[in-house]
XYZ file of C-alpha atoms in Angstrom:
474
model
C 21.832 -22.144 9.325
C 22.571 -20.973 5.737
C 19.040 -20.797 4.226
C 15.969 -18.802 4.189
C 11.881 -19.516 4.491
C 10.304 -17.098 2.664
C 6.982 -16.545 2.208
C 4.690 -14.928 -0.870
C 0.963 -13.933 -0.332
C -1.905 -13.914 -2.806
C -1.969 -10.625 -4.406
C 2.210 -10.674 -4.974
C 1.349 -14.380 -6.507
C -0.745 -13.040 -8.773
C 2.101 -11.246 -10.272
C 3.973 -14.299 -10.383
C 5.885 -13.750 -13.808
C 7.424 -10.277 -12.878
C 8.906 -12.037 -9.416
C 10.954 -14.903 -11.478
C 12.668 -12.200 -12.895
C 13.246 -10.214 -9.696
C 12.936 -12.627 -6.662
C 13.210 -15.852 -7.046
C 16.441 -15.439 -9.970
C 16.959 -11.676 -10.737
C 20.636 -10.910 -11.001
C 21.718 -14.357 -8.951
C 23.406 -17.477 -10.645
C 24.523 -20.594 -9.684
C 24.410 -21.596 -6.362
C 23.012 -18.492 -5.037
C 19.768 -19.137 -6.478
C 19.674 -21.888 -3.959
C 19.244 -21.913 0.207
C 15.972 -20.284 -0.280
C 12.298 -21.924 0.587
C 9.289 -20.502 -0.607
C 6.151 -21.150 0.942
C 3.218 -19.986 -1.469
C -0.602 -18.111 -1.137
C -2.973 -18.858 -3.621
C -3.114 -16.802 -6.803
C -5.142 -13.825 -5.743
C -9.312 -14.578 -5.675
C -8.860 -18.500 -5.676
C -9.669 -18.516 -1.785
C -12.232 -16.301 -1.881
C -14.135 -18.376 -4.420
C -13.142 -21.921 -3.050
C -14.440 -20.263 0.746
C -16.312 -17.276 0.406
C -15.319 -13.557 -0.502
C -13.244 -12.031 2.403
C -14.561 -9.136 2.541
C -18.178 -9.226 0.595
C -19.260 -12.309 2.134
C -20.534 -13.477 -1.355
C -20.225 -17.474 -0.762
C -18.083 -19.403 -2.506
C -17.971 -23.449 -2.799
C -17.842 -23.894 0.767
C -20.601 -21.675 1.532
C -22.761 -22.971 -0.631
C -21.929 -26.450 0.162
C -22.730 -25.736 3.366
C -26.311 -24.299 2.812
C -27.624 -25.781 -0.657
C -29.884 -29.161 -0.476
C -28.983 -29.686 -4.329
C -25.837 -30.021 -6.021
C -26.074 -27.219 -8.648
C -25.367 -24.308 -6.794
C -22.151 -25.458 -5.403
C -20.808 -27.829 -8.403
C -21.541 -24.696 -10.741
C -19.254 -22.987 -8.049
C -16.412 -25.250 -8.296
C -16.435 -24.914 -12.039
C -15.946 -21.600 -11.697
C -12.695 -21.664 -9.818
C -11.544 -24.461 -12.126
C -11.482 -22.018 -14.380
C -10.040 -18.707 -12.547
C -7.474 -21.304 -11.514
C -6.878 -22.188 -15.523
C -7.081 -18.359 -16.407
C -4.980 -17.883 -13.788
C -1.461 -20.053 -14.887
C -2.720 -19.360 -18.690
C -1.068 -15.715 -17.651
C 2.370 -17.179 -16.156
C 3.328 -20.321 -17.972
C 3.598 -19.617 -21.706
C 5.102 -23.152 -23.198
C 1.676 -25.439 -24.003
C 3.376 -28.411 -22.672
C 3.515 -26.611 -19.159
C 0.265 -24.907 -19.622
C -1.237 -28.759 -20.301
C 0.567 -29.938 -17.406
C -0.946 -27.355 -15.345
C -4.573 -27.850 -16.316
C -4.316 -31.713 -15.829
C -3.221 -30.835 -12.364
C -6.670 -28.495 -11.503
C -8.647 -31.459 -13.297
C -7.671 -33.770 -11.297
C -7.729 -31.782 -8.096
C -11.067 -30.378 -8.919
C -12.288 -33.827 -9.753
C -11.048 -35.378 -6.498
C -13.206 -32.512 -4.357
C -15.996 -32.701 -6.315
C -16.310 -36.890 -5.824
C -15.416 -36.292 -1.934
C -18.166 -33.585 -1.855
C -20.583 -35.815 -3.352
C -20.146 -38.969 -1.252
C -20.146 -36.643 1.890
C -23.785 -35.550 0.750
C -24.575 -38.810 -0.289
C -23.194 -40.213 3.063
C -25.156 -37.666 5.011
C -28.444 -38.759 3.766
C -28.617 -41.192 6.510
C -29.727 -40.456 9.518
C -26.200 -41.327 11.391
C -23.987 -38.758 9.964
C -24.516 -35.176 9.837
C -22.935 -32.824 7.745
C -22.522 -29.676 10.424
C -19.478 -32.494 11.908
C -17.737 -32.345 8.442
C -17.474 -28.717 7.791
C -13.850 -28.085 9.201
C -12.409 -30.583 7.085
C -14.451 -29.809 3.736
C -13.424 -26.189 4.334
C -9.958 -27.938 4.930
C -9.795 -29.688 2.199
C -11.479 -27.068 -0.389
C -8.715 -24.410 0.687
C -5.683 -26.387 0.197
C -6.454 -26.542 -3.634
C -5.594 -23.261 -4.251
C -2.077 -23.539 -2.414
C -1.142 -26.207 -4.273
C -2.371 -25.037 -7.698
C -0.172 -21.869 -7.225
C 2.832 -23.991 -5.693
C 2.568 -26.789 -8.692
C 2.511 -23.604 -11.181
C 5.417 -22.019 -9.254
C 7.252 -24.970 -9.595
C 6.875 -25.750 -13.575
C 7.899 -22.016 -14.182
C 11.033 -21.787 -12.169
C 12.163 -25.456 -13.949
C 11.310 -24.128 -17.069
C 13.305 -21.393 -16.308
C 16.514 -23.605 -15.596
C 15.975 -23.634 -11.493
C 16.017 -26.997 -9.594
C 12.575 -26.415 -8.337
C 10.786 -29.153 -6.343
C 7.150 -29.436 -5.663
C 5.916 -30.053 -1.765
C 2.800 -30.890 -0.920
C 1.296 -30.468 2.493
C -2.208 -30.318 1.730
C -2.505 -34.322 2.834
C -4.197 -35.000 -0.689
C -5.012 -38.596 -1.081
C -2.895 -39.167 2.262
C -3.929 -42.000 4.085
C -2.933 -41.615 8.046
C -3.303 -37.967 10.534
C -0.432 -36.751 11.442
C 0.753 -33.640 13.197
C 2.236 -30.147 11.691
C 5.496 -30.776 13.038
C 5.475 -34.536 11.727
C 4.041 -33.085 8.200
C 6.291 -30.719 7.624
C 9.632 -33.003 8.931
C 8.022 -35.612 6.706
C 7.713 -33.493 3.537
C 11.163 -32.471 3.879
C 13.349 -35.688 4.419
C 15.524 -35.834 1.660
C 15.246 -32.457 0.318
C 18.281 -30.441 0.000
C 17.438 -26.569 -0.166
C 21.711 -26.207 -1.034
C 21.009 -27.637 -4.608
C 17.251 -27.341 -5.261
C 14.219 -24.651 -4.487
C 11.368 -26.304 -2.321
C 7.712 -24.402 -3.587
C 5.545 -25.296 -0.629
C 2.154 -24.638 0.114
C 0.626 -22.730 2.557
C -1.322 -24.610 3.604
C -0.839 -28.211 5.479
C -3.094 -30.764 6.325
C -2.736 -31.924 9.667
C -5.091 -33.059 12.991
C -4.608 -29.612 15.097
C -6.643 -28.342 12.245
C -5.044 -24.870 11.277
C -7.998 -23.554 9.814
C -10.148 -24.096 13.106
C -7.750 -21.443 14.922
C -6.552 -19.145 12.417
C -8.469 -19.759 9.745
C -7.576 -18.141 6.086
C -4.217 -16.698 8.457
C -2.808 -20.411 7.944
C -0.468 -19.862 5.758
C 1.563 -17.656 7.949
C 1.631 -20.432 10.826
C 3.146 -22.828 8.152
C 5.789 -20.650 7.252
C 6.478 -20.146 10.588
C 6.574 -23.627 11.722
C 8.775 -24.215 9.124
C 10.635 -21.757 9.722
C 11.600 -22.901 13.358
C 11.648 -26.634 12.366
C 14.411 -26.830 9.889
C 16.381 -23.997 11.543
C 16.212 -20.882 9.321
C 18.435 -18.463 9.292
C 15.902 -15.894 8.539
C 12.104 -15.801 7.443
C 10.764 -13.569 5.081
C 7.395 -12.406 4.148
C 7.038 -10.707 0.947
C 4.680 -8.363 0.164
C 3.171 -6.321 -2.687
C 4.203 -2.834 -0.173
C 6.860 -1.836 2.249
C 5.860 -1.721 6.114
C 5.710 2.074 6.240
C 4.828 4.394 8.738
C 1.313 4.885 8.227
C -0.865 4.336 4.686
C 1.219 6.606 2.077
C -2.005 6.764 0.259
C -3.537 8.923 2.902
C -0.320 10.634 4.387
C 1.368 10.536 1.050
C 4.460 8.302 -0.576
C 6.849 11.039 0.519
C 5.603 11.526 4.255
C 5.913 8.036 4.973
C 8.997 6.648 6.227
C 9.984 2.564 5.694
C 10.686 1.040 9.296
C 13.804 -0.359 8.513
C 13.424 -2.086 11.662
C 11.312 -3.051 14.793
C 11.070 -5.791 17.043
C 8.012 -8.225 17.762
C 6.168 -6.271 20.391
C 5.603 -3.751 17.560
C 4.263 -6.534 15.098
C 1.761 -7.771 18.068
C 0.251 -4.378 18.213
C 0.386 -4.079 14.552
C -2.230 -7.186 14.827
C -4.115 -6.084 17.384
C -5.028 -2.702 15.051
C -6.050 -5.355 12.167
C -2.622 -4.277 10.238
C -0.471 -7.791 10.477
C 2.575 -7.731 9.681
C 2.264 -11.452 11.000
C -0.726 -13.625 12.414
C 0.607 -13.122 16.374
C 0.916 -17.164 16.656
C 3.252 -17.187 13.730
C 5.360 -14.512 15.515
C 5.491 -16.316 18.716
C 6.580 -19.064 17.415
C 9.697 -17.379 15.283
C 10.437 -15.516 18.392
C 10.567 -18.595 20.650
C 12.550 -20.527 18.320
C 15.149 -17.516 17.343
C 14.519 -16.758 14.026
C 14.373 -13.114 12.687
C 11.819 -12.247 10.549
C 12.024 -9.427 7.382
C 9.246 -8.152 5.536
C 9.981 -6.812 1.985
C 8.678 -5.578 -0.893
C 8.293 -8.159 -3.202
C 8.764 -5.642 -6.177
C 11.305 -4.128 -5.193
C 14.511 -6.889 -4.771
C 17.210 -4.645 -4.189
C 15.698 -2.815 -0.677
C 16.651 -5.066 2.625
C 13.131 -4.134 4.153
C 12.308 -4.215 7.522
C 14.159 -6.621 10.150
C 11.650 -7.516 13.262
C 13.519 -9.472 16.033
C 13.607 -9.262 19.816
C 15.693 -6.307 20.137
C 14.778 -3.022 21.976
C 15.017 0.126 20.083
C 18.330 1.861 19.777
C 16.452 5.584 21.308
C 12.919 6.470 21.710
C 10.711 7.233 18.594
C 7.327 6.843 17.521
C 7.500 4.371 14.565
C 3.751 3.818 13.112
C 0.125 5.483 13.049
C -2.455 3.428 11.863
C -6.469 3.139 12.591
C -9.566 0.569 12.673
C -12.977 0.892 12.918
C -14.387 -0.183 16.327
C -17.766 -0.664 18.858
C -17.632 0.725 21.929
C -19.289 -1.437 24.449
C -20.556 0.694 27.649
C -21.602 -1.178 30.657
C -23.065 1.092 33.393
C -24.120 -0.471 36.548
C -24.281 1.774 40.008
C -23.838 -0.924 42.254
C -20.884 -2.243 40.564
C -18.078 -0.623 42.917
C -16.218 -3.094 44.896
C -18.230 -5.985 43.341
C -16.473 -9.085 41.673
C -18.594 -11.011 38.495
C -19.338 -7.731 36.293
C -16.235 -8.352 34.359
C -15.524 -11.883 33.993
C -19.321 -12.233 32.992
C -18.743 -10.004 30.430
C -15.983 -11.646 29.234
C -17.756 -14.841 29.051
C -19.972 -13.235 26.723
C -18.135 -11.706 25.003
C -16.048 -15.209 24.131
C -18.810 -17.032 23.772
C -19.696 -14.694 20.104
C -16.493 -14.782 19.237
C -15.657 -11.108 19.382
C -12.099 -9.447 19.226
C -11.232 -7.589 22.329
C -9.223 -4.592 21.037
C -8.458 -2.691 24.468
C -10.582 -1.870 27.214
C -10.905 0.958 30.157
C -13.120 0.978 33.459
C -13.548 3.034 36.541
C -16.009 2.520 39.776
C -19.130 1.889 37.785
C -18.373 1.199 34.290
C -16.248 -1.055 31.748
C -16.146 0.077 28.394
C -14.758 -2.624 25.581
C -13.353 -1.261 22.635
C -14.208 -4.133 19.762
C -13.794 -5.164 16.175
C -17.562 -6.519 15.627
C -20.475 -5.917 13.549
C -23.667 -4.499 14.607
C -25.422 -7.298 14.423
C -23.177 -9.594 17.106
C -23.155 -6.933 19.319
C -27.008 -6.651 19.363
C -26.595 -10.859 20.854
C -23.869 -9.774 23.090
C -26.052 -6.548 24.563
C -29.087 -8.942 24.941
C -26.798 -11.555 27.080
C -25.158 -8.996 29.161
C -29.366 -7.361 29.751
C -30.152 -10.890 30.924
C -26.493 -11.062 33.082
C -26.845 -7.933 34.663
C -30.716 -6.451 34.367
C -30.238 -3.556 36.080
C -27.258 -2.318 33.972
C -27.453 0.244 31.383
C -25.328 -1.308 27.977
C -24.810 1.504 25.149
C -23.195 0.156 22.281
C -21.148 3.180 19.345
C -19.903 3.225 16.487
C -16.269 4.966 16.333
C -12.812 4.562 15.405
C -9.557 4.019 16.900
C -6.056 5.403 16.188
C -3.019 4.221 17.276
C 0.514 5.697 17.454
C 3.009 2.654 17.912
C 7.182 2.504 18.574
C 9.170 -0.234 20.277
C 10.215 2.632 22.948
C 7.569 5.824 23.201
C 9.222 6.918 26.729
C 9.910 10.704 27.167
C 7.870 11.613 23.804
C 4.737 13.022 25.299
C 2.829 11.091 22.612
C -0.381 11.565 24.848
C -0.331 14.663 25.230
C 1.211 15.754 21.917
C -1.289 13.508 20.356
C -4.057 15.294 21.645
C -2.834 18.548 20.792
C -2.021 17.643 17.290
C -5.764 16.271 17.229
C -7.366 19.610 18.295
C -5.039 21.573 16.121
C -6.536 19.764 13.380
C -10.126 20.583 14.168
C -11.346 17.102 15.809
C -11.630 15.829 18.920
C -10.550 12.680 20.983
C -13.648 10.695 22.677
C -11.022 8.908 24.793
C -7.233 7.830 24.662
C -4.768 5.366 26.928
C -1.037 4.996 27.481
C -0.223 2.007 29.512
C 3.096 1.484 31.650
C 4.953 -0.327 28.746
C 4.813 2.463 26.469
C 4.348 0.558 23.251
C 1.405 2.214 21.925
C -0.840 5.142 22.579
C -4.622 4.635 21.339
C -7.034 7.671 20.746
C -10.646 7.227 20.155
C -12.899 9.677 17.400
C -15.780 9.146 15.454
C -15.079 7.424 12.346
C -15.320 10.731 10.156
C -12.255 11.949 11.619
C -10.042 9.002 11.158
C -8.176 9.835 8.496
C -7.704 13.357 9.733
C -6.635 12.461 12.968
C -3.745 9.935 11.397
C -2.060 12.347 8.858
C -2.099 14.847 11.975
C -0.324 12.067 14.174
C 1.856 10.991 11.737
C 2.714 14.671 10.705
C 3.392 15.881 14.598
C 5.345 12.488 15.853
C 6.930 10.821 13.098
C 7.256 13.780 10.098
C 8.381 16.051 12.228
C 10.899 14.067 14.466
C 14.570 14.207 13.552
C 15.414 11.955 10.837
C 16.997 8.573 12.265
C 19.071 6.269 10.467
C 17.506 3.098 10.656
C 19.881 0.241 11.817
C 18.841 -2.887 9.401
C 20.759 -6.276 10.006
């Protein structure tokens, strides 16, 4: 086990031409260029405009696809990320011939989607097919052309620059039979010697579980991780554009924050579970079941080791991270609910069945309060299913926030109740808070004014001002 997966994300691939000068050669020559596989994002925006806008909603081709009876909308759409894709390499690739190459590539690509599109429509205009059956694999096939737009760019820079860099494709274009992850990626990779040449892969892979039905646009992380596991890593590593730090050093400031250095799994699950991956939780599972460390790093900065997550308990007891989210409180009040089974397995239910993230949860006799990451406007259909559930129960819905302090060992720290003090000494107040037995995390609940408040006060009271520890990175 001699060589590396490592993985880049959109907004580091975006700065693609600064990282063939630091990561991918920098100061190495020879042979140790080599041992290294790099699985690749889509240059940063492509998604959103092949999908829809992550965070805006504004649709992209996809979207519109999906809702417009006429082709302009959406073919006017797809012209627009042929060129953001085109703009996009114009900026890393500066011989014509490669430049040329790379714009025959999105043609052809774009071509291909935009004929597939059209005989889906076309097809659908019978009365047999229906295009609401299609939808996973046109968003399927609509996202993998922005992985392999970055990965065939990648790949004509780094042989330009003198690197043995080969080209794999996982996005099933053209590909005639279904096959699984494990067989796609084993596939892909007969023949292909990562001693004497630099696989660019994309992130994302074609295959019939369907990655994008589970995880979504958090794919690419469950490719590098399969692939990870399958060919026997040594070590997987996700770049990105930041070190994982203590808390934001935006709000607590670059010199409050401390790098982790290192943490184990656990930490990276709760990590998730606050909406601040280090690693879609699947992904993790799957390096952790199959042995394989994982090390996030800055991407900019090639000379700092980063932080090594494995398996491993801490070393001694310390609070390691502080970060927030934005939450809905979900209240159920019933009287008669003590010593009565159904209240909170219907909930549940419900609560499935819209697809909302359960962030942590609390109850006593005659209440069960769900802490949430949904909008308004899904919790209005979940508070109207629970009414018709349980009539005669009395469903408030808030608005608040969430902080939580996280370490791979908080025992004999007092976090709770130091937390709490810390939060009154800074002039707000905790709605709730909950330690449980395992004494991974301890989560404090505000409005959503004081959130940024009550994290630099955390942060400052259990991480600034513990003693300094040195860090032990593999």
């Amino acid at each position: 086990m001699t060589h590396t997966v490592e993985k880049i994300g959109g907004t580091s691939m975006s700065r693609l031409a600064e990282l063939c000068d630091t990561l991918f050669i920098g100061d190495r020559a020879g042979s140790d260029v080599y041992n290294r596989v790099f699985v690749v994002s889509a240059f940063g925006g492509i998604t959103n405009l092949l999908l829809e806008h992550k965070k805006s909603g504004e649709p992209g081709v996809y979207a519109l696809f999906a809702h417009d009876d006429s082709n302009h909308k959406w073919q006017d759409a797809l012209d627009r990320v042929a060129d953001a894709m085109k703009e996009a390499h114009a900026k890393i690739l500066d011989k014509p011939a490669d430049i040329e190459q790379a714009n025959s590539f999105v043609d052809e690509r774009i071509l291909g989607a935009r004929n597939c599109l059209i005989d889906l429509q076309r097809l659908c205009s019978y009365g047999h097919f229906r295009l609401p059956e299609h939808m996973s694999h046109t968003r399927e096939l609509l996202s993998g052309l922005g992985e392999a737009h970055s990965a065939f760019v990648t790949t004509l820079m780094l042989q330009r620059a003198g690197v043995e860099a080969r080209f794999v494709d996982l996005s099933g274009w053209r590909d005639q039979g279904d096959v699984c992850l494990e067989e796609r990626i084993t596939k892909a990779f007969k023949g292909i010697d990562p001693i004497t040449e630099m696989p660019i892969v994309t992130g994302y892979a074609q295959c019939v579980e369907g990655l994008m039905n589970e995880f979504d646009r958090g794919y690419s992380e469950v490719t590098f991780s399969h692939l990870a596991a399958l060919t026997g890593a040594r070590e997987a590593i996700i770049h990105k554009e930041f070190h994982l730090s203590s808390a934001d050093p935006k709000l607590v400031g670059e010199g409050a924050v401390r790098k982790l250095g290192r943490t184990n799994y656990d930490v990276a699950d709760q990590l998730s579970n606050m909406g601040m991956e280090a690693i879609h939780p699947k992904a993790a599972k799957t390096l952790r079941q199959a042995g394989v460390p994982l090390r996030v790093t800055n991407a900019f900065d090639p000379g700092d080791p980063g932080t090594l997550i494995d398996d491993q308990p801490a070393d001694e007891a310390a609070a390691e991270i502080v970060t927030g989210l934005d939450i809905v409180t979900l209240e159920v009040f019933e009287q008669d609910m003590v010593g009565v089974k159904g209240y909170d397995s219907g909930i549940l239910d419900i609560l499935t069945r819209h697809n909302v993230r359960i962030v942590s949860k609390t109850s006593n006799a005659n209440t069960i309060t769900h802490y949430l990451d949904a909008s308004l406007k899904t919790m209005r259909r979940v508070e109207r299913d629970i009414a018709k559930m349980f009539p005669a129960a009395e469903i408030t819905s808030r608005r608040l926030a969430m902080v939580s302090v996280i370490g791979r060992d908080l025992n004999g720290l007092s976090v709770l109740t130091r937390g709490l003090q810390a939060i009154a000494a800074a002039g707000c107040e905790a709605i709730g808070a909950s330690q449980g037995p395992r004494n991974v995390d301890v989560q404090f609940v505000m409005d959503r004014a004081s959130t940024d408040t009550v994290i630099k006060a955390l942060h400052a009271e259990l991480i600034e001002n513990a003693p300094t520890r040195l860090s032990r990175v593999a």
